[in-house]
mmCIF file of C-alpha atoms in Angstrom:
data_model
loop_
_atom_site.group_PDB
_atom_site.id
_atom_site.type_symbol
_atom_site.label_atom_id
_atom_site.label_comp_id
_atom_site.label_asym_id
_atom_site.label_seq_id
_atom_site.Cartn_x
_atom_site.Cartn_y
_atom_site.Cartn_z
ATOM 1 C CA MET A 5 -20.174 119.031 132.641
ATOM 2 C CA ARG A 6 -17.660 121.147 130.798
ATOM 3 C CA SER A 7 -15.741 124.047 132.247
ATOM 4 C CA SER A 8 -13.459 126.530 130.649
ATOM 5 C CA PHE A 9 -10.641 128.976 130.757
ATOM 6 C CA PHE A 10 -8.162 127.532 133.179
ATOM 7 C CA ASN A 11 -4.399 127.823 132.903
ATOM 8 C CA SER A 12 -2.785 125.060 130.931
ATOM 9 C CA CYS A 13 -0.250 122.722 132.516
ATOM 10 C CA ASP A 14 1.738 120.897 129.867
ATOM 11 C CA TYR A 15 -0.961 121.711 127.254
ATOM 12 C CA ASP A 16 -3.758 119.874 129.101
ATOM 13 C CA ARG A 17 -6.117 122.873 128.597
ATOM 14 C CA GLU A 18 -6.413 124.020 125.007
ATOM 15 C CA TYR A 19 -9.126 126.365 123.785
ATOM 16 C CA ASP A 20 -10.042 127.605 120.350
ATOM 17 C CA SER A 21 -12.277 130.327 118.905
ATOM 18 C CA THR A 22 -15.442 128.241 119.283
ATOM 19 C CA ASP A 23 -14.869 128.002 123.044
ATOM 20 C CA PHE A 24 -14.531 131.779 123.320
ATOM 21 C CA ALA A 25 -17.492 132.398 120.984
ATOM 22 C CA GLU A 26 -19.656 130.055 123.045
ATOM 23 C CA TYR A 27 -18.719 131.919 126.222
ATOM 24 C CA PHE A 28 -19.173 135.432 124.842
ATOM 25 C CA GLY A 29 -22.360 134.373 123.054
ATOM 26 C CA THR A 30 -23.942 133.852 126.487
ATOM 27 C CA LEU A 31 -23.033 137.401 127.515
ATOM 28 C CA VAL A 32 -23.857 139.425 124.424
ATOM 29 C CA GLY A 33 -26.963 139.203 122.216
ATOM 30 C CA ASN A 34 -26.952 139.083 118.416
ATOM 31 C CA GLY A 35 -27.450 142.195 116.303
ATOM 32 C CA VAL A 36 -25.765 145.438 115.323
ATOM 33 C CA PHE A 37 -24.064 147.778 117.768
ATOM 34 C CA ALA A 38 -26.122 150.878 118.569
ATOM 35 C CA ASP A 39 -23.170 153.249 118.284
ATOM 36 C CA PRO A 40 -22.975 154.814 115.780
ATOM 37 C CA ALA A 41 -26.746 155.115 115.277
ATOM 38 C CA LYS A 42 -26.399 154.536 111.520
ATOM 39 C CA GLY A 43 -23.953 151.658 111.971
ATOM 40 C CA MET A 44 -24.514 148.836 109.450
ATOM 41 C CA GLN A 45 -27.424 150.767 107.880
ATOM 42 C CA VAL A 46 -28.283 149.833 104.291
ATOM 43 C CA TYR A 47 -28.649 152.882 102.030
ATOM 44 C CA PHE A 48 -29.306 153.569 98.347
ATOM 45 C CA LYS A 49 -26.183 154.281 96.274
ATOM 46 C CA SER A 50 -27.221 154.289 92.619
ATOM 47 C CA GLY A 51 -29.120 152.176 90.132
ATOM 48 C CA MET A 52 -29.541 148.755 91.715
ATOM 49 C CA GLN A 53 -26.736 149.215 94.238
ATOM 50 C CA VAL A 54 -26.965 149.647 97.985
ATOM 51 C CA GLY A 55 -24.178 150.377 100.435
ATOM 52 C CA ILE A 56 -23.698 149.447 104.065
ATOM 53 C CA ARG A 57 -22.547 152.175 106.450
ATOM 54 C CA ALA A 58 -19.575 151.657 108.749
ATOM 55 C CA GLY A 59 -20.434 149.833 111.952
ATOM 56 C CA ALA A 60 -20.174 146.538 113.778
ATOM 57 C CA CYS A 61 -22.318 143.473 114.367
ATOM 58 C CA TYR A 62 -22.233 140.512 116.685
ATOM 59 C CA ILE A 63 -23.481 137.040 115.756
ATOM 60 C CA ASN A 64 -23.380 133.999 118.063
ATOM 61 C CA GLY A 65 -20.194 135.121 119.810
ATOM 62 C CA TYR A 66 -18.377 136.398 116.705
ATOM 63 C CA ALA A 67 -17.872 140.050 115.708
ATOM 64 C CA GLY A 68 -18.006 141.616 112.252
ATOM 65 C CA TYR A 69 -16.891 145.106 111.265
ATOM 66 C CA SER A 70 -17.931 147.101 108.214
ATOM 67 C CA ASP A 71 -15.658 149.936 107.156
ATOM 68 C CA GLY A 72 -18.420 151.503 105.061
ATOM 69 C CA THR A 73 -17.141 150.275 101.694
ATOM 70 C CA ASP A 74 -19.425 147.230 101.362
ATOM 71 C CA THR A 75 -21.705 147.395 98.305
ATOM 72 C CA VAL A 76 -24.372 144.950 97.120
ATOM 73 C CA THR A 77 -25.845 144.951 93.627
ATOM 74 C CA LEU A 78 -29.428 143.731 93.294
ATOM 75 C CA GLY A 79 -30.825 141.978 90.250
ATOM 76 C CA TYR A 80 -33.246 143.856 87.989
ATOM 77 C CA GLY A 81 -36.968 143.373 88.466
ATOM 78 C CA GLY A 82 -38.687 140.959 86.100
ATOM 79 C CA THR A 83 -41.109 142.484 83.611
ATOM 80 C CA SER A 84 -44.241 141.430 85.478
ATOM 81 C CA VAL A 85 -42.985 140.082 88.800
ATOM 82 C CA TYR A 86 -42.202 141.608 92.170
ATOM 83 C CA ARG A 87 -40.006 140.406 95.016
ATOM 84 C CA TYR A 88 -38.258 141.313 98.254
ATOM 85 C CA ASP A 89 -34.527 140.841 98.649
ATOM 86 C CA ALA A 90 -32.772 140.753 102.019
ATOM 87 C CA ILE A 91 -29.396 142.299 102.785
ATOM 88 C CA VAL A 92 -27.794 140.261 105.557
ATOM 89 C CA ALA A 93 -24.666 140.007 107.651
ATOM 90 C CA ARG A 94 -23.835 136.285 107.450
ATOM 91 C CA LEU A 95 -21.736 134.358 109.921
ATOM 92 C CA ASP A 96 -20.254 131.362 108.095
ATOM 93 C CA LEU A 97 -18.350 128.846 110.211
ATOM 94 C CA ALA A 98 -17.511 126.535 107.291
ATOM 95 C CA GLU A 99 -13.818 125.699 107.251
ATOM 96 C CA ASN A 100 -13.271 127.444 103.904
ATOM 97 C CA ALA A 101 -15.031 130.628 105.130
ATOM 98 C CA ARG A 102 -14.808 131.311 108.912
ATOM 99 C CA ASN A 103 -15.991 134.926 108.596
ATOM 100 C CA ILE A 104 -18.868 137.389 108.631
ATOM 101 C CA THR A 105 -19.735 138.926 105.273
ATOM 102 C CA ILE A 106 -22.439 141.103 103.757
ATOM 103 C CA THR A 107 -24.568 139.288 101.200
ATOM 104 C CA LYS A 108 -28.050 139.263 99.690
ATOM 105 C CA ILE A 109 -30.844 136.736 99.707
ATOM 106 C CA ILE A 110 -33.012 136.979 96.599
ATOM 107 C CA GLY A 111 -36.709 136.592 97.302
ATOM 108 C CA ASN A 112 -39.208 134.586 95.272
ATOM 109 C CA ASP A 113 -41.102 136.228 92.416
ATOM 110 C CA ALA A 114 -44.735 137.180 93.023
ATOM 111 C CA SER A 115 -47.541 138.820 91.068
ATOM 112 C CA SER A 116 -47.471 141.890 93.369
ATOM 113 C CA LEU A 117 -45.509 143.198 96.331
ATOM 114 C CA ALA A 118 -48.522 142.417 98.510
ATOM 115 C CA ASN A 119 -48.094 138.746 97.543
ATOM 116 C CA ALA A 120 -44.291 138.732 97.782
ATOM 117 C CA ALA A 121 -42.758 137.061 100.833
ATOM 118 C CA LYS A 122 -39.705 138.501 102.503
ATOM 119 C CA PRO A 123 -36.912 135.930 102.412
ATOM 120 C CA ALA A 124 -36.105 134.267 105.718
ATOM 121 C CA PRO A 125 -32.586 134.560 107.086
ATOM 122 C CA VAL A 126 -30.437 131.427 106.840
ATOM 123 C CA ARG A 127 -29.967 130.015 110.314
ATOM 124 C CA SER A 128 -28.852 126.423 109.950
ATOM 125 C CA GLY A 129 -25.730 124.388 109.459
ATOM 126 C CA THR A 130 -22.648 126.578 109.470
ATOM 127 C CA LYS A 131 -24.526 129.779 108.538
ATOM 128 C CA TYR A 132 -26.408 132.323 110.650
ATOM 129 C CA ASP A 133 -27.811 135.557 109.181
ATOM 130 C CA ILE A 134 -29.004 138.800 110.691
ATOM 131 C CA VAL A 135 -31.159 140.850 108.298
ATOM 132 C CA LEU A 136 -30.040 144.471 107.957
ATOM 133 C CA ALA A 137 -32.754 145.449 105.468
ATOM 134 C CA TYR A 138 -35.442 144.210 103.104
ATOM 135 C CA ILE A 139 -35.652 145.836 99.684
ATOM 136 C CA ALA A 140 -38.788 145.839 97.545
ATOM 137 C CA VAL A 141 -37.919 145.201 93.891
ATOM 138 C CA GLY A 142 -40.745 146.269 91.595
ATOM 139 C CA ALA A 143 -41.708 144.876 88.216
ATOM 140 C CA GLY A 144 -39.365 145.962 85.441
ATOM 141 C CA VAL A 145 -37.240 148.266 87.616
ATOM 142 C CA SER A 146 -33.664 149.015 86.644
ATOM 143 C CA SER A 147 -33.133 151.408 89.562
ATOM 144 C CA ILE A 148 -34.375 151.510 93.150
ATOM 145 C CA SER A 149 -34.665 154.389 95.631
ATOM 146 C CA SER A 150 -34.343 154.898 99.383
ATOM 147 C CA ALA A 151 -38.131 154.588 99.671
ATOM 148 C CA VAL A 152 -38.049 150.822 98.973
ATOM 149 C CA ILE A 153 -35.463 150.010 101.669
ATOM 150 C CA GLU A 154 -36.959 148.717 104.939
ATOM 151 C CA ASP A 155 -34.405 149.092 107.745
ATOM 152 C CA THR A 156 -34.697 146.000 109.997
ATOM 153 C CA ARG A 157 -31.792 146.632 112.353
ATOM 154 C CA GLN A 158 -34.183 147.386 115.239
ATOM 155 C CA ASN A 159 -36.292 144.264 114.586
ATOM 156 C CA ALA A 160 -35.118 141.695 117.163
ATOM 157 C CA ALA A 161 -36.809 138.842 115.247
ATOM 158 C CA VAL A 162 -34.431 139.202 112.287
ATOM 159 C CA CYS A 163 -31.580 141.423 113.554
ATOM 160 C CA GLY A 164 -31.759 143.562 116.693
ATOM 161 C CA ILE A 165 -29.433 145.777 118.639
ATOM 162 C CA VAL A 166 -26.561 144.165 120.544
ATOM 163 C CA SER A 167 -27.408 143.841 124.208
ATOM 164 C CA GLY A 168 -25.562 142.609 127.253
ATOM 165 C CA LEU A 169 -26.333 139.718 129.541
ATOM 166 C CA VAL A 170 -28.779 141.659 131.704
ATOM 167 C CA ASN A 171 -31.454 143.440 129.678
ATOM 168 C CA ASN A 172 -33.956 143.330 132.467
ATOM 169 C CA ILE A 173 -34.451 141.320 135.593
ATOM 170 C CA ASP A 174 -37.709 139.536 136.336
ATOM 171 C CA THR A 175 -38.350 140.507 139.955
ATOM 172 C CA THR A 176 -41.805 138.901 140.181
ATOM 173 C CA GLY A 177 -40.587 136.020 142.362
ATOM 174 C CA LEU A 178 -38.440 138.296 144.494
ATOM 175 C CA PHE A 179 -41.312 140.704 145.194
ATOM 176 C CA ALA A 180 -43.653 137.791 145.945
ATOM 177 C CA GLN A 181 -41.121 136.622 148.532
ATOM 178 C CA TYR A 182 -40.831 140.165 149.998
ATOM 179 C CA ASN A 183 -44.615 140.445 150.123
ATOM 180 C CA ALA A 184 -44.947 137.079 151.896
ATOM 181 C CA GLN A 185 -42.338 138.171 154.461
ATOM 182 C CA TRP A 186 -44.130 141.494 154.919
ATOM 183 C CA GLU A 187 -47.440 139.747 155.499
ATOM 184 C CA LEU A 188 -45.818 137.456 158.121
ATOM 185 C CA LEU A 189 -44.287 140.483 159.832
ATOM 186 C CA LYS A 190 -47.641 142.303 159.862
ATOM 187 C CA ALA A 191 -49.405 139.213 161.253
ATOM 188 C CA GLY A 192 -46.783 138.866 163.979
ATOM 189 C CA CYS A 193 -47.191 142.506 164.987
ATOM 190 C CA ALA A 194 -51.002 142.316 165.095
#
């Protein structure tokens, strides 16, 4: 068993960022912070560019902050192919990175948007993504619009809103115990 966060005596207790991230990761869920409501929202800027609004995110015990200046440029649509791209906040724990950045994942080409698969977030090795938005890139497009941006910040499967340790408490067992005690009390009184 491991334990943590005790005072050090002659440097016998040393902790690093992974120890703190592991601890805080048990208390706070992954996602974007709900305040402000548009925090980390992907929006259309111009042409093939999208911006990310100011806000904060939390991934596996690490925090990321966008000041609202992040911009991502998408690739043009192929002449007869369609795809979905994902805009993600990526935690990268590789030694040469150790940060959270905004990046894109380019989807695979398909014959129609109905056949195009949305790219999965990277969640292996040193990388862990939360998807802020999916963007539909049509055939031959050289400019997108707000209408093709699917906001996924509320989707807990790919992003979600940051939550604390106690979202809800399952009281089923507790109420079963209360009910059993109540039934014993009633039987004793009868």
